PDB file of C-alpha atoms and ligand atoms in Angstrom:
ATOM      1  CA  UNK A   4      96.565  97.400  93.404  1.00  0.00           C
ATOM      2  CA  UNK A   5      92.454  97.295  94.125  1.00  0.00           C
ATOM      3  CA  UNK A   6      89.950  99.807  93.545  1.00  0.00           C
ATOM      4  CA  UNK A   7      88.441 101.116  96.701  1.00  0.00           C
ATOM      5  CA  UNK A   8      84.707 102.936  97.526  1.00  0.00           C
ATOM      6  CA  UNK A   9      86.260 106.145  99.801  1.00  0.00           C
ATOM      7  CA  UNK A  10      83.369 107.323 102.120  1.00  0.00           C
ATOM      8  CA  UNK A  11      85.356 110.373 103.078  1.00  0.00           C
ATOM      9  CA  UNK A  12      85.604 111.670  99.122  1.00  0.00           C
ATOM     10  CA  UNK A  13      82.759 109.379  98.034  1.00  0.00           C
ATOM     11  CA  UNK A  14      85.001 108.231  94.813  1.00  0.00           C
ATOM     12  CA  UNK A  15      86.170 105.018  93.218  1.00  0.00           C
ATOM     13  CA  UNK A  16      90.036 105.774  93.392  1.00  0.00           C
ATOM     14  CA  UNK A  17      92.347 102.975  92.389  1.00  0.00           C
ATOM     15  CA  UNK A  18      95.273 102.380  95.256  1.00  0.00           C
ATOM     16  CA  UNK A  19      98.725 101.613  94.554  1.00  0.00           C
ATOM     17  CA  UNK A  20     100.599  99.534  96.869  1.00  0.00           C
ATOM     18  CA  UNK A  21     103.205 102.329  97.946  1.00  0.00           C
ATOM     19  CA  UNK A  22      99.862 103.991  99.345  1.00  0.00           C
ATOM     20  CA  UNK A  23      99.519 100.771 101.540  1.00  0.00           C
ATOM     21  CA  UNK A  24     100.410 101.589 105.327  1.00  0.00           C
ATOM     22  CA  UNK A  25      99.860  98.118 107.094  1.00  0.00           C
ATOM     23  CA  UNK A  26      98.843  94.554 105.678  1.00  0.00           C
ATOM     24  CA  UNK A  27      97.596  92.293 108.412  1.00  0.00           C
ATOM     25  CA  UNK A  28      96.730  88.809 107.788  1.00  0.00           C
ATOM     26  CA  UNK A  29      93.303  87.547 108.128  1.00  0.00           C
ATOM     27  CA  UNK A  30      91.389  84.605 108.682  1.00  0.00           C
ATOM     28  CA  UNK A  31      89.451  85.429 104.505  1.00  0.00           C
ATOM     29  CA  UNK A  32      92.496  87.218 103.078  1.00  0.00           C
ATOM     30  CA  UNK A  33      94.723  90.495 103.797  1.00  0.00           C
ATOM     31  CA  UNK A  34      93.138  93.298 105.701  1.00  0.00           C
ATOM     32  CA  UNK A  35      94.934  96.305 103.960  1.00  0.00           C
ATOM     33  CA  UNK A  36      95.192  99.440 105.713  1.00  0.00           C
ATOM     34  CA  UNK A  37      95.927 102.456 103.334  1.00  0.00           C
ATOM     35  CA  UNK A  38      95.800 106.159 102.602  1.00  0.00           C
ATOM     36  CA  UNK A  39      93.278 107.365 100.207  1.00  0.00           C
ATOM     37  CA  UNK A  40      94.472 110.113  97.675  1.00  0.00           C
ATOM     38  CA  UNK A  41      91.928 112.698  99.834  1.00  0.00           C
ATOM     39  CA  UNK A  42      94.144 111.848 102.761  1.00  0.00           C
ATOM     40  CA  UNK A  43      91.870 109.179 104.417  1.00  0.00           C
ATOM     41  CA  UNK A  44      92.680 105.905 105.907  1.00  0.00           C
ATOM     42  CA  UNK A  45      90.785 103.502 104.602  1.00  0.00           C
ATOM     43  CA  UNK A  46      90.590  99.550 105.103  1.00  0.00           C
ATOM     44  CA  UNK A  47      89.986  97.054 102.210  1.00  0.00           C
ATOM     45  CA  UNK A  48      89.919  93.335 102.788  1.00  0.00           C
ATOM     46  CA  UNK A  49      91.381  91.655  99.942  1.00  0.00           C
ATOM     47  CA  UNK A  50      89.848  87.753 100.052  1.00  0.00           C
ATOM     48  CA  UNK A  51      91.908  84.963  99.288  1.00  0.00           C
ATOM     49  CA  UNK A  52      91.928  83.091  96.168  1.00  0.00           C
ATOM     50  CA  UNK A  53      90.960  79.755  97.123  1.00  0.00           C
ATOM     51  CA  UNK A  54      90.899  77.472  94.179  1.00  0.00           C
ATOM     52  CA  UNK A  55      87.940  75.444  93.172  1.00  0.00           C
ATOM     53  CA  UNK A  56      88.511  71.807  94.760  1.00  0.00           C
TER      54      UNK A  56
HETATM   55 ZN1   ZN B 105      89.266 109.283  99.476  1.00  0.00          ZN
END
């Protein structure tokens, strides 16, 4: 669950992970591909934790 900036209904809306359409692994994290509660698709890239060394 992350909160998410939708240009397309230009609202903070929280998304759920059932709203989650595609997780791809990326070189900083998890690029999350989702649908908005307006119907958009929206990416959000969710960084990894790295822990302080
Ligand atoms: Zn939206």
């Amino acid at each position: 669950m992350f909160t998410h900036d939708c240009p397309s209904c230009g609202r903070r809306e929280l998304i759920f992970n059932d709203q989650v359409t595609a997780l791809e692994n990326h070189l900083d994290g998890f690029l999350i591909t989702f649908t908005c509660w307006c119907g958009a698709t929206g990416t959000h890239l969710e960084e990894r934790i790295v822990p302080a060394a």
